[in-house]
Structures are given as structure tokens and as C-alpha cells.
Amino acid sequence: MKNPNINILELSIVMPCLNEEETVAICVEKALQFLAENDVKGEVIVADNGSSDNSVEIAKRAGARIIIVNKKGYGSALIAGIEAARAKFIIMADSDNSYDFLKIMPLLEKMRQGYDLVIGNRFSGEIEPKAMPFLHKYIGNPMLSWVGRLFFQSKVGDFHCGLRGITKLAFNELNLVASGMEFASEMIVKATLTKKKIAEVPIVLHPDGRQGKPHLNSFRDGWRHLRFLLIYSPRWVFFYPGVVLMAIGLVLSLMIFFFKKDSPDIHTMVYAVAAVLIGFQAVVFAIFSKTFAVHENLIPLNPIIQRILNKNILEIGIISGSLMLITGLLLGLFLVISWFNKTFWDMEITSTMRIAIASFALIVLGFQIIFSSFFYNILLLEVKNGKI
């Protein structure tokens, strides 16, 4: 049965909170003032993530609805707060007074126009003095946002702005799970991959209103953002490097095998074959990662993956792997026969080693293709059984 409380309001303003007694009241009061001055039917939710100070009592007195979130993390607090929201539209921002809740109308207007996700852009707006550390402003945020745009073809210029809006429908469809600061990246990545309508609006970032140490840990949280982007894009981490490594190794191997030269020779061929095998493993790992991510609802099933799922991967893998395996065994058999026929020692050592290295590479690669095809087919069975 559908919850009758869902979407009875237009806007829910959600604030994650962890020991924000110095600033949470002013944030709640500004949010309520915005609703009243603009005649918006809404609510203010403070999602408390284990405050040990008086944040909860202060926020409640200021007029907020309190949601207690036991699971630690910025993402956990926001997910719980948004899940509890009763409005059609959600606007979220930190409760440290770094964002002005009196000036959130541009985000609401974009959602009223039909956008699913609206991100504030501090760089196209204004960053007040001392509002953002130097490294964050000129290195951390720009670099991570650039990686996000490169990996996912996103047009968002500020991946980590804490002021953003999302429709309740889009939030439910995205199935967000990140518990930490990487929640900000997950929201944009999944919205981009699922073709949601995304807009950006310039906003002003003010200095943190608290006197204590900020919750953000530059290197830890920066790494968590980067790690998330890397995990969600195995093609850039594994597939593309693997293909390049395989291509270089294959070209070198074929040149050395078919064209006898003083240099490079069999020593180089050994490393070239290693490049082929390592590159193949990287490509296979990228495919496995992508399939697993689809299976776990981490990323949506796109048309390319759908076409792959419709192929007879196991049969194709067994046939191609077997052909490589047989070819490798035949090359090895040639050496064994030549040894029995006493012609083995008549050949140059570089000639026999070329054949031996090629035989080894084909045998190993053949087995890898066959085994990988079986494992991939196991993943496909899970996907095809409707678990995505």
C-alpha cells in the first residue's frame, strides 16, 4: 500500500547533522523563513548522525523534524533524511551555515521546470574568502570533477557541491547506497548513467560557521571520491589500459616470431607475451566488474551490455579458447617431434625459443579464455534471472 504521507508537500529541506549546535538553528530558521516568504508548502528535516552535543534539541526547538540516523556517514544521514521526506522535491545542504537557505529558489525552480537533479556550482558562482581551502579550490575539487566528467561524459562542473536538489522520484530510482562523502559523486554518476535531466545553478559558498574542526578529511574523503569514480568506471582503469597493453604485446610478439632480427629477440618476446597476458586479465576484470555492478544495481543496464548478454558468450569462449589451446599444443608437439627426430638441436636456440614462447602464450591464453567464459556465464545467469 502506498504511503499516504508521500508527496503531500512540495519541498523537503534536508540537512545532515553531526555536532552542529553552533549553526544548526540558524540553518533551520533560514529554511523555514524561505518556505514562508515564498509560500512553499514544505518541511525542514535534520538527519542527525550521532551528535554528542545539543544539536538535536536545538534543531527541534528551531522547528525542524528530527530523523535519528544510527549508521555513520554523510551519505547515510542524507539517504535516511531523504527517505523520510514527504515532499515531491528535496533540497539538501550542510547544517554548518556554509550555504544560504534563503537563496535556494533557483534550485526549486529548476525542479519545477522538470529537472531531476539540480547541482549548485560554487566555481561559476562565488567562493568567499576562507570558505574553501586552497588545495580543495584549485586542485582537489577541479581534478575530481574533471575525472568525473571524463569517465562518465557528465557536464557537471562541481561534482562535490553540498547544495543540491533532487526529486523524490529520481532519488527512489537511483538506489543510492554510498555511506560516506562519496555519496555526492554517486548521485551525479548514477543520474548521468540513467539519463536523468541534470541542471547546474551558480551558488555562493560561505565560510563554515562552526569554530571546531571540520568533518571533512581532505585526503581520506578525496580518495573515497576518486576510488568511487574508479570503481564505477572499470573501462578507464582496466579495459582501456588492458587493450593497449595487449596490442603492444601482440605486435611485438608477432614481429619477433615471424621476423628474425638481432634485436629485439626472444628476451623481448617474453615480456611482450607477459604484456598480452596481463592486458587480457585487465580486460576480463573490467568485463567482470561491469557485469557485477549491473547485477548489484550499482549501475544501470545499458544497450551495449544488453547486446552482450544476448550473445552465446560461453560457446564463443570455448571455441576460441580451444582453437588457441590446440594451436599452442601443436607448436609444442612440433618441438617434441623435432627433439625425437634429432633435428631439434640443428635449429638455433632463438628459433626453438620463439616457438616455445608462442606455444606457452597460446596455451595459457586459451585456458584463460575458456575459464573466464565459464565464470562470466555464471554472472550472466544471475543477471538474466531478473536480479538487476
mmCIF file of C-alpha atoms in Angstrom:
data_model
loop_
_atom_site.group_PDB
_atom_site.id
_atom_site.type_symbol
_atom_site.label_atom_id
_atom_site.label_comp_id
_atom_site.label_asym_id
_atom_site.label_seq_id
_atom_site.Cartn_x
_atom_site.Cartn_y
_atom_site.Cartn_z
ATOM 1 C CA MET A 1 0.000 0.000 0.000
ATOM 2 C CA LYS A 2 1.351 3.424 -0.926
ATOM 3 C CA ASN A 3 2.377 5.614 1.992
ATOM 4 C CA PRO A 4 -0.251 8.404 2.190
ATOM 5 C CA ASN A 5 2.347 10.824 3.581
ATOM 6 C CA ILE A 6 4.497 10.759 0.441
ATOM 7 C CA ASN A 7 4.426 13.893 -1.722
ATOM 8 C CA ILE A 8 1.795 15.765 0.287
ATOM 9 C CA LEU A 9 4.313 18.648 0.406
ATOM 10 C CA GLU A 10 6.201 20.358 -2.411
ATOM 11 C CA LEU A 11 9.626 20.712 -0.798
ATOM 12 C CA SER A 12 11.588 18.930 1.916
ATOM 13 C CA ILE A 13 14.800 20.659 3.001
ATOM 14 C CA VAL A 14 17.170 18.024 4.391
ATOM 15 C CA MET A 15 20.243 18.775 6.487
ATOM 16 C CA PRO A 16 22.736 16.166 7.692
ATOM 17 C CA CYS A 17 23.934 16.972 11.190
ATOM 18 C CA LEU A 18 26.818 15.900 13.412
ATOM 19 C CA ASN A 19 27.587 18.168 16.369
ATOM 20 C CA GLU A 20 26.379 21.354 14.708
ATOM 21 C CA GLU A 21 24.922 23.122 17.758
ATOM 22 C CA GLU A 22 26.607 26.390 16.768
ATOM 23 C CA THR A 23 24.924 26.633 13.362
ATOM 24 C CA VAL A 24 22.006 24.209 13.023
ATOM 25 C CA ALA A 25 19.461 26.653 14.483
ATOM 26 C CA ILE A 26 20.246 29.454 12.018
ATOM 27 C CA CYS A 27 20.102 26.959 9.131
ATOM 28 C CA VAL A 28 16.698 25.626 10.203
ATOM 29 C CA GLU A 29 15.366 29.147 10.787
ATOM 30 C CA LYS A 30 16.534 30.302 7.334
ATOM 31 C CA ALA A 31 14.995 27.246 5.689
ATOM 32 C CA LEU A 32 11.650 27.823 7.420
ATOM 33 C CA GLN A 33 11.821 31.520 6.535
ATOM 34 C CA PHE A 34 12.389 30.594 2.878
ATOM 35 C CA LEU A 35 9.303 28.366 2.888
ATOM 36 C CA ALA A 36 7.165 31.057 4.498
ATOM 37 C CA GLU A 37 8.351 34.000 2.372
ATOM 38 C CA ASN A 38 7.946 32.082 -0.895
ATOM 39 C CA ASP A 39 4.659 30.419 0.043
ATOM 40 C CA VAL A 40 6.151 26.944 -0.442
ATOM 41 C CA LYS A 41 4.418 24.087 1.315
ATOM 42 C CA GLY A 42 7.283 22.175 2.850
ATOM 43 C CA GLU A 43 9.215 20.871 5.824
ATOM 44 C CA VAL A 44 12.705 21.017 7.279
ATOM 45 C CA ILE A 45 14.375 17.736 8.228
ATOM 46 C CA VAL A 46 17.549 17.435 10.285
ATOM 47 C CA ALA A 47 19.089 13.964 9.896
ATOM 48 C CA ASP A 48 21.235 13.612 12.993
ATOM 49 C CA ASN A 49 24.147 11.214 12.664
ATOM 50 C CA GLY A 50 25.038 10.692 16.315
ATOM 51 C CA SER A 51 25.591 14.174 17.718
ATOM 52 C CA SER A 52 27.008 14.248 21.236
ATOM 53 C CA ASP A 53 26.214 17.937 21.776
ATOM 54 C CA ASN A 54 22.843 19.733 21.878
ATOM 55 C CA SER A 55 22.276 19.754 18.117
ATOM 56 C CA VAL A 56 19.111 17.632 18.229
ATOM 57 C CA GLU A 57 17.400 19.691 20.934
ATOM 58 C CA ILE A 58 18.387 22.987 19.277
ATOM 59 C CA ALA A 59 17.190 21.872 15.843
ATOM 60 C CA LYS A 60 13.907 20.631 17.289
ATOM 61 C CA ARG A 61 13.279 23.928 19.097
ATOM 62 C CA ALA A 62 14.039 25.804 15.874
ATOM 63 C CA GLY A 63 11.220 23.915 14.159
ATOM 64 C CA ALA A 64 12.930 21.013 12.363
ATOM 65 C CA ARG A 65 11.682 17.481 12.100
ATOM 66 C CA ILE A 66 14.370 15.201 13.523
ATOM 67 C CA ILE A 67 15.455 11.909 11.995
ATOM 68 C CA ILE A 68 17.928 9.871 14.042
ATOM 69 C CA VAL A 69 20.390 8.018 11.799
ATOM 70 C CA ASN A 70 22.425 5.317 13.546
ATOM 71 C CA LYS A 71 24.522 4.285 10.556
ATOM 72 C CA LYS A 72 27.526 6.584 10.422
ATOM 73 C CA GLY A 73 28.466 8.678 7.408
ATOM 74 C CA TYR A 74 27.456 11.743 5.410
ATOM 75 C CA GLY A 75 25.746 9.615 2.781
ATOM 76 C CA SER A 76 23.914 7.543 5.374
ATOM 77 C CA ALA A 77 22.500 10.666 7.009
ATOM 78 C CA LEU A 78 21.275 12.125 3.722
ATOM 79 C CA ILE A 79 19.799 8.849 2.483
ATOM 80 C CA ALA A 80 17.814 8.428 5.713
ATOM 81 C CA GLY A 81 16.702 12.047 5.668
ATOM 82 C CA ILE A 82 15.556 11.911 2.057
ATOM 83 C CA GLU A 83 13.798 8.587 2.572
ATOM 84 C CA ALA A 84 11.828 10.174 5.407
ATOM 85 C CA ALA A 85 10.951 13.240 3.323
ATOM 86 C CA ARG A 86 7.285 13.705 2.449
ATOM 87 C CA ALA A 87 7.683 16.144 -0.429
ATOM 88 C CA LYS A 88 7.924 15.863 -4.187
ATOM 89 C CA PHE A 89 11.179 17.844 -4.267
ATOM 90 C CA ILE A 90 14.206 17.582 -1.989
ATOM 91 C CA ILE A 91 16.869 20.225 -1.392
ATOM 92 C CA MET A 92 19.835 19.180 0.735
ATOM 93 C CA ALA A 93 22.690 21.152 2.223
ATOM 94 C CA ASP A 94 25.022 21.020 5.208
ATOM 95 C CA SER A 95 23.899 22.456 8.533
ATOM 96 C CA ASP A 96 27.132 24.416 9.075
ATOM 97 C CA ASN A 97 25.749 27.647 7.541
ATOM 98 C CA SER A 98 28.095 27.463 4.553
ATOM 99 C CA TYR A 99 25.065 27.604 2.215
ATOM 100 C CA ASP A 100 22.331 30.224 2.464
ATOM 101 C CA PHE A 101 18.921 28.542 2.684
ATOM 102 C CA LEU A 102 17.244 31.858 1.897
ATOM 103 C CA LYS A 103 18.640 31.654 -1.653
ATOM 104 C CA ILE A 104 17.645 28.172 -2.777
ATOM 105 C CA MET A 105 14.824 29.266 -5.092
ATOM 106 C CA PRO A 106 16.912 28.699 -8.279
ATOM 107 C CA LEU A 107 17.199 25.005 -7.369
ATOM 108 C CA LEU A 108 13.473 24.683 -6.699
ATOM 109 C CA GLU A 109 12.613 26.477 -9.935
ATOM 110 C CA LYS A 110 14.765 24.068 -11.944
ATOM 111 C CA MET A 111 12.963 21.079 -10.413
ATOM 112 C CA ARG A 112 9.622 22.749 -11.110
ATOM 113 C CA GLN A 113 10.748 23.016 -14.738
ATOM 114 C CA GLY A 114 11.208 19.241 -14.902
ATOM 115 C CA TYR A 115 14.843 18.657 -13.945
ATOM 116 C CA ASP A 116 15.502 15.528 -11.889
ATOM 117 C CA LEU A 117 18.736 16.700 -10.273
ATOM 118 C CA VAL A 118 20.000 20.230 -9.690
ATOM 119 C CA ILE A 119 23.581 20.829 -8.542
ATOM 120 C CA GLY A 120 24.947 24.045 -7.134
ATOM 121 C CA ASN A 121 28.156 25.224 -8.781
ATOM 122 C CA ARG A 122 30.439 27.126 -6.427
ATOM 123 C CA PHE A 123 33.013 27.835 -9.143
ATOM 124 C CA SER A 124 30.563 29.546 -11.500
ATOM 125 C CA GLY A 125 29.087 31.402 -8.540
ATOM 126 C CA GLU A 126 31.232 32.698 -5.701
ATOM 127 C CA ILE A 127 33.564 31.198 -3.116
ATOM 128 C CA GLU A 128 34.007 33.689 -0.329
ATOM 129 C CA PRO A 129 37.435 34.148 1.300
ATOM 130 C CA LYS A 130 38.312 31.303 3.704
ATOM 131 C CA ALA A 131 35.231 29.342 2.579
ATOM 132 C CA MET A 132 37.290 26.646 0.844
ATOM 133 C CA PRO A 133 40.902 25.556 1.493
ATOM 134 C CA PHE A 134 43.399 26.420 -1.243
ATOM 135 C CA LEU A 135 44.088 22.782 -2.188
ATOM 136 C CA HIS A 136 40.376 21.995 -2.392
ATOM 137 C CA LYS A 137 39.664 25.054 -4.526
ATOM 138 C CA TYR A 138 42.475 24.763 -7.058
ATOM 139 C CA ILE A 139 43.407 21.070 -7.051
ATOM 140 C CA GLY A 140 41.071 18.648 -5.269
ATOM 141 C CA ASN A 141 37.613 19.683 -6.438
ATOM 142 C CA PRO A 142 38.603 20.680 -10.001
ATOM 143 C CA MET A 143 40.605 17.471 -10.523
ATOM 144 C CA LEU A 144 37.920 15.114 -9.178
ATOM 145 C CA SER A 145 35.202 16.925 -11.125
ATOM 146 C CA TRP A 146 37.319 16.647 -14.290
ATOM 147 C CA VAL A 147 37.770 12.895 -13.705
ATOM 148 C CA GLY A 148 34.020 12.532 -13.256
ATOM 149 C CA ARG A 149 33.308 14.391 -16.482
ATOM 150 C CA LEU A 150 35.911 12.352 -18.378
ATOM 151 C CA PHE A 151 34.833 8.942 -17.093
ATOM 152 C CA PHE A 152 31.076 9.414 -17.356
ATOM 153 C CA GLN A 153 30.590 12.117 -20.014
ATOM 154 C CA SER A 154 28.908 14.265 -17.388
ATOM 155 C CA LYS A 155 28.538 18.010 -17.878
ATOM 156 C CA VAL A 156 28.502 18.813 -14.162
ATOM 157 C CA GLY A 157 31.232 21.294 -13.292
ATOM 158 C CA ASP A 158 31.196 20.920 -9.492
ATOM 159 C CA PHE A 159 30.822 17.261 -8.505
ATOM 160 C CA HIS A 160 31.095 17.883 -4.774
ATOM 161 C CA CYS A 161 28.900 20.847 -4.044
ATOM 162 C CA GLY A 162 26.851 20.104 -0.938
ATOM 163 C CA LEU A 163 23.880 22.214 -2.037
ATOM 164 C CA ARG A 164 21.734 20.255 -4.465
ATOM 165 C CA GLY A 165 18.154 19.319 -5.250
ATOM 166 C CA ILE A 166 16.605 16.056 -6.397
ATOM 167 C CA THR A 167 13.078 14.875 -6.991
ATOM 168 C CA LYS A 168 11.834 12.142 -4.685
ATOM 169 C CA LEU A 169 11.016 10.006 -7.725
ATOM 170 C CA ALA A 170 14.559 10.285 -9.108
ATOM 171 C CA PHE A 171 16.034 9.530 -5.686
ATOM 172 C CA ASN A 172 13.989 6.336 -5.422
ATOM 173 C CA GLU A 173 15.048 5.270 -8.915
ATOM 174 C CA LEU A 174 18.778 5.881 -8.367
ATOM 175 C CA ASN A 175 19.077 3.417 -5.460
ATOM 176 C CA LEU A 176 21.891 5.357 -3.773
ATOM 177 C CA VAL A 177 23.968 3.341 -1.304
ATOM 178 C CA ALA A 178 27.236 5.207 -0.567
ATOM 179 C CA SER A 179 27.539 5.895 3.156
ATOM 180 C CA GLY A 180 30.364 8.458 3.110
ATOM 181 C CA MET A 181 31.266 11.663 1.320
ATOM 182 C CA GLU A 182 31.384 9.775 -1.990
ATOM 183 C CA PHE A 183 27.576 9.903 -1.862
ATOM 184 C CA ALA A 184 27.890 13.237 -3.689
ATOM 185 C CA SER A 185 29.685 11.584 -6.607
ATOM 186 C CA GLU A 186 27.376 8.567 -6.641
ATOM 187 C CA MET A 187 24.321 10.761 -7.058
ATOM 188 C CA ILE A 188 25.738 12.538 -10.120
ATOM 189 C CA VAL A 189 27.230 9.404 -11.679
ATOM 190 C CA LYS A 190 24.039 7.376 -11.399
ATOM 191 C CA ALA A 191 21.891 10.271 -12.572
ATOM 192 C CA THR A 192 24.154 10.684 -15.605
ATOM 193 C CA LEU A 193 24.181 6.960 -16.426
ATOM 194 C CA THR A 194 20.395 6.735 -16.175
ATOM 195 C CA LYS A 195 19.914 9.800 -18.405
ATOM 196 C CA LYS A 196 18.253 11.948 -15.756
ATOM 197 C CA LYS A 197 17.741 15.627 -16.540
ATOM 198 C CA ILE A 198 20.514 17.467 -14.698
ATOM 199 C CA ALA A 199 20.977 21.213 -14.270
ATOM 200 C CA GLU A 200 23.532 23.411 -12.512
ATOM 201 C CA VAL A 201 22.975 26.770 -10.876
ATOM 202 C CA PRO A 202 25.661 29.172 -9.616
ATOM 203 C CA ILE A 203 25.664 29.486 -5.826
ATOM 204 C CA VAL A 204 27.681 31.216 -3.105
ATOM 205 C CA LEU A 205 29.813 29.241 -0.656
ATOM 206 C CA HIS A 206 30.232 30.951 2.711
ATOM 207 C CA PRO A 207 32.825 30.155 5.377
ATOM 208 C CA ASP A 208 31.890 27.348 7.759
ATOM 209 C CA GLY A 209 30.059 28.907 10.689
ATOM 210 C CA ARG A 210 31.443 26.481 13.262
ATOM 211 C CA GLN A 211 34.509 27.092 15.393
ATOM 212 C CA GLY A 212 35.670 23.481 15.658
ATOM 213 C CA LYS A 213 37.460 21.158 13.286
ATOM 214 C CA PRO A 214 35.547 20.479 10.028
ATOM 215 C CA HIS A 215 34.171 16.990 9.426
ATOM 216 C CA LEU A 216 35.823 16.772 6.007
ATOM 217 C CA ASN A 217 39.150 14.957 5.889
ATOM 218 C CA SER A 218 40.873 16.199 2.740
ATOM 219 C CA PHE A 219 42.926 13.168 1.772
ATOM 220 C CA ARG A 220 40.655 10.443 3.138
ATOM 221 C CA ASP A 221 37.467 11.839 1.631
ATOM 222 C CA GLY A 222 39.226 12.884 -1.571
ATOM 223 C CA TRP A 223 40.477 9.334 -2.001
ATOM 224 C CA ARG A 224 36.991 7.947 -1.318
ATOM 225 C CA HIS A 225 35.594 10.129 -4.103
ATOM 226 C CA LEU A 226 38.352 9.089 -6.504
ATOM 227 C CA ARG A 227 38.054 5.422 -5.527
ATOM 228 C CA PHE A 228 34.323 5.545 -6.188
ATOM 229 C CA LEU A 229 34.856 7.069 -9.644
ATOM 230 C CA LEU A 230 37.472 4.442 -10.480
ATOM 231 C CA ILE A 231 35.316 1.548 -9.300
ATOM 232 C CA TYR A 232 32.336 2.811 -11.277
ATOM 233 C CA SER A 233 34.370 3.130 -14.467
ATOM 234 C CA PRO A 234 36.370 -0.104 -14.961
ATOM 235 C CA ARG A 235 36.818 0.704 -18.640
ATOM 236 C CA TRP A 236 39.211 3.559 -17.786
ATOM 237 C CA VAL A 237 41.016 1.681 -15.025
ATOM 238 C CA PHE A 238 41.231 -1.772 -16.594
ATOM 239 C CA PHE A 239 39.666 -2.066 -20.051
ATOM 240 C CA TYR A 240 41.448 0.685 -21.991
ATOM 241 C CA PRO A 241 44.877 0.081 -20.369
ATOM 242 C CA GLY A 242 44.392 -3.655 -20.895
ATOM 243 C CA VAL A 243 43.585 -3.247 -24.582
ATOM 244 C CA VAL A 244 46.616 -1.005 -25.102
ATOM 245 C CA LEU A 245 48.883 -3.438 -23.253
ATOM 246 C CA MET A 246 47.571 -6.382 -25.265
ATOM 247 C CA ALA A 247 48.006 -4.534 -28.565
ATOM 248 C CA ILE A 248 51.607 -3.538 -27.817
ATOM 249 C CA GLY A 249 52.487 -7.019 -26.620
ATOM 250 C CA LEU A 250 50.803 -8.713 -29.571
ATOM 251 C CA VAL A 251 52.519 -6.540 -32.182
ATOM 252 C CA LEU A 252 55.939 -7.093 -30.603
ATOM 253 C CA SER A 253 55.354 -10.830 -30.245
ATOM 254 C CA LEU A 254 54.294 -11.259 -33.867
ATOM 255 C CA MET A 255 57.221 -9.174 -35.141
ATOM 256 C CA ILE A 256 59.737 -11.254 -33.173
ATOM 257 C CA PHE A 257 58.070 -14.567 -34.048
ATOM 258 C CA PHE A 258 57.883 -14.040 -37.799
ATOM 259 C CA PHE A 259 60.868 -11.773 -38.449
ATOM 260 C CA LYS A 260 64.231 -12.862 -37.186
ATOM 261 C CA LYS A 261 66.264 -9.857 -36.090
ATOM 262 C CA ASP A 262 69.285 -9.281 -33.916
ATOM 263 C CA SER A 263 67.198 -7.010 -31.702
ATOM 264 C CA PRO A 264 64.609 -7.256 -30.294
ATOM 265 C CA ASP A 265 64.641 -11.016 -29.881
ATOM 266 C CA ILE A 266 63.362 -13.751 -27.583
ATOM 267 C CA HIS A 267 64.127 -11.849 -24.385
ATOM 268 C CA THR A 268 61.835 -9.049 -25.521
ATOM 269 C CA MET A 269 59.281 -11.608 -26.684
ATOM 270 C CA VAL A 270 58.982 -12.988 -23.146
ATOM 271 C CA TYR A 271 57.982 -9.568 -21.837
ATOM 272 C CA ALA A 272 55.743 -8.934 -24.844
ATOM 273 C CA VAL A 273 53.845 -12.143 -24.100
ATOM 274 C CA ALA A 274 53.574 -11.087 -20.453
ATOM 275 C CA ALA A 275 52.024 -7.815 -21.640
ATOM 276 C CA VAL A 276 49.444 -9.745 -23.666
ATOM 277 C CA LEU A 277 48.504 -11.968 -20.721
ATOM 278 C CA ILE A 278 48.354 -9.123 -18.201
ATOM 279 C CA GLY A 279 46.380 -6.963 -20.631
ATOM 280 C CA PHE A 280 43.931 -9.790 -21.204
ATOM 281 C CA GLN A 281 43.438 -10.171 -17.454
ATOM 282 C CA ALA A 282 42.754 -6.439 -17.144
ATOM 283 C CA VAL A 283 40.157 -6.554 -19.933
ATOM 284 C CA VAL A 284 38.464 -9.601 -18.413
ATOM 285 C CA PHE A 285 38.436 -7.960 -14.981
ATOM 286 C CA ALA A 286 36.788 -4.871 -16.472
ATOM 287 C CA ILE A 287 34.081 -7.045 -18.032
ATOM 288 C CA PHE A 288 33.519 -8.934 -14.791
ATOM 289 C CA SER A 289 33.371 -5.683 -12.806
ATOM 290 C CA LYS A 290 30.853 -4.153 -15.184
ATOM 291 C CA THR A 291 28.650 -7.239 -15.096
ATOM 292 C CA PHE A 292 28.803 -7.446 -11.305
ATOM 293 C CA ALA A 293 27.971 -3.733 -10.993
ATOM 294 C CA VAL A 294 24.886 -4.224 -13.178
ATOM 295 C CA HIS A 295 23.893 -7.266 -11.137
ATOM 296 C CA GLU A 296 24.194 -5.343 -7.850
ATOM 297 C CA ASN A 297 22.219 -2.348 -9.160
ATOM 298 C CA LEU A 298 25.301 -0.148 -8.884
ATOM 299 C CA ILE A 299 24.968 0.932 -12.500
ATOM 300 C CA PRO A 300 22.085 0.600 -14.958
ATOM 301 C CA LEU A 301 21.955 -1.968 -17.732
ATOM 302 C CA ASN A 302 22.853 -0.117 -20.930
ATOM 303 C CA PRO A 303 22.133 -1.221 -24.528
ATOM 304 C CA ILE A 304 25.725 -2.335 -25.153
ATOM 305 C CA ILE A 305 25.684 -4.676 -22.163
ATOM 306 C CA GLN A 306 22.219 -5.873 -23.200
ATOM 307 C CA ARG A 307 23.542 -6.868 -26.626
ATOM 308 C CA ILE A 308 26.441 -8.710 -24.979
ATOM 309 C CA LEU A 309 24.033 -10.589 -22.731
ATOM 310 C CA ASN A 310 22.179 -11.848 -25.795
ATOM 311 C CA LYS A 311 25.317 -13.449 -27.234
ATOM 312 C CA ASN A 312 26.375 -17.048 -26.638
ATOM 313 C CA ILE A 313 29.409 -15.997 -24.627
ATOM 314 C CA LEU A 314 30.171 -19.436 -23.219
ATOM 315 C CA GLU A 315 30.107 -21.174 -26.586
ATOM 316 C CA ILE A 316 32.131 -18.438 -28.270
ATOM 317 C CA GLY A 317 34.684 -18.525 -25.451
ATOM 318 C CA ILE A 318 35.005 -22.311 -25.525
ATOM 319 C CA ILE A 319 35.502 -22.394 -29.293
ATOM 320 C CA SER A 320 38.009 -19.518 -29.483
ATOM 321 C CA GLY A 321 39.876 -20.659 -26.371
ATOM 322 C CA SER A 322 40.033 -24.219 -27.658
ATOM 323 C CA LEU A 323 41.440 -23.060 -31.001
ATOM 324 C CA MET A 324 44.207 -21.159 -29.204
ATOM 325 C CA LEU A 325 44.853 -24.102 -26.897
ATOM 326 C CA ILE A 326 45.083 -26.578 -29.795
ATOM 327 C CA THR A 327 47.379 -24.236 -31.739
ATOM 328 C CA GLY A 328 49.657 -23.905 -28.720
ATOM 329 C CA LEU A 329 49.731 -27.651 -28.175
ATOM 330 C CA LEU A 330 50.545 -28.254 -31.846
ATOM 331 C CA LEU A 331 53.501 -25.879 -31.636
ATOM 332 C CA GLY A 332 54.684 -27.710 -28.536
ATOM 333 C CA LEU A 333 54.172 -31.047 -30.275
ATOM 334 C CA PHE A 334 56.298 -29.804 -33.172
ATOM 335 C CA LEU A 335 59.181 -29.208 -30.771
ATOM 336 C CA VAL A 336 58.735 -32.620 -29.156
ATOM 337 C CA ILE A 337 58.720 -34.379 -32.562
ATOM 338 C CA SER A 338 61.782 -32.450 -33.697
ATOM 339 C CA TRP A 339 63.527 -33.488 -30.485
ATOM 340 C CA PHE A 340 62.749 -37.163 -31.121
ATOM 341 C CA ASN A 341 63.823 -36.802 -34.769
ATOM 342 C CA LYS A 342 67.187 -35.385 -33.673
ATOM 343 C CA THR A 343 66.524 -32.163 -35.614
ATOM 344 C CA PHE A 344 65.835 -30.064 -32.515
ATOM 345 C CA TRP A 345 69.499 -29.294 -31.899
ATOM 346 C CA ASP A 346 70.042 -28.407 -35.532
ATOM 347 C CA MET A 347 67.834 -25.379 -35.099
ATOM 348 C CA GLU A 348 69.077 -22.169 -33.485
ATOM 349 C CA ILE A 349 68.153 -21.674 -29.867
ATOM 350 C CA THR A 350 66.358 -18.426 -30.722
ATOM 351 C CA SER A 351 64.181 -20.288 -33.237
ATOM 352 C CA THR A 352 63.128 -23.006 -30.797
ATOM 353 C CA MET A 353 62.540 -20.446 -28.040
ATOM 354 C CA ARG A 354 60.274 -18.395 -30.303
ATOM 355 C CA ILE A 355 58.133 -21.458 -30.871
ATOM 356 C CA ALA A 356 58.212 -22.440 -27.183
ATOM 357 C CA ILE A 357 57.216 -18.942 -26.026
ATOM 358 C CA ALA A 358 54.410 -18.781 -28.592
ATOM 359 C CA SER A 359 53.201 -22.234 -27.545
ATOM 360 C CA PHE A 360 53.209 -21.230 -23.879
ATOM 361 C CA ALA A 361 51.325 -17.994 -24.593
ATOM 362 C CA LEU A 362 48.621 -19.675 -26.670
ATOM 363 C CA ILE A 363 48.092 -22.472 -24.141
ATOM 364 C CA VAL A 364 47.775 -20.073 -21.194
ATOM 365 C CA LEU A 365 45.581 -17.638 -23.106
ATOM 366 C CA GLY A 366 43.363 -20.453 -24.356
ATOM 367 C CA PHE A 367 42.759 -21.749 -20.828
ATOM 368 C CA GLN A 368 42.125 -18.209 -19.577
ATOM 369 C CA ILE A 369 39.504 -17.583 -22.244
ATOM 370 C CA ILE A 370 37.709 -20.855 -21.513
ATOM 371 C CA PHE A 371 37.723 -20.408 -17.731
ATOM 372 C CA SER A 372 36.735 -16.744 -17.999
ATOM 373 C CA SER A 373 33.841 -17.618 -20.284
ATOM 374 C CA PHE A 374 32.506 -20.128 -17.761
ATOM 375 C CA PHE A 375 32.738 -17.612 -14.913
ATOM 376 C CA TYR A 376 31.207 -14.845 -16.998
ATOM 377 C CA ASN A 377 28.328 -17.147 -17.894
ATOM 378 C CA ILE A 378 27.688 -17.652 -14.161
ATOM 379 C CA LEU A 379 27.363 -13.883 -13.779
ATOM 380 C CA LEU A 380 25.071 -13.751 -16.797
ATOM 381 C CA LEU A 381 22.793 -16.383 -15.313
ATOM 382 C CA GLU A 382 22.329 -14.126 -12.280
ATOM 383 C CA VAL A 383 21.627 -11.128 -14.493
ATOM 384 C CA LYS A 384 19.241 -12.926 -16.806
ATOM 385 C CA ASN A 385 17.259 -14.298 -13.852
ATOM 386 C CA GLY A 386 15.924 -10.814 -13.253
ATOM 387 C CA LYS A 387 18.115 -9.735 -10.339
ATOM 388 C CA ILE A 388 19.017 -6.404 -11.909
#
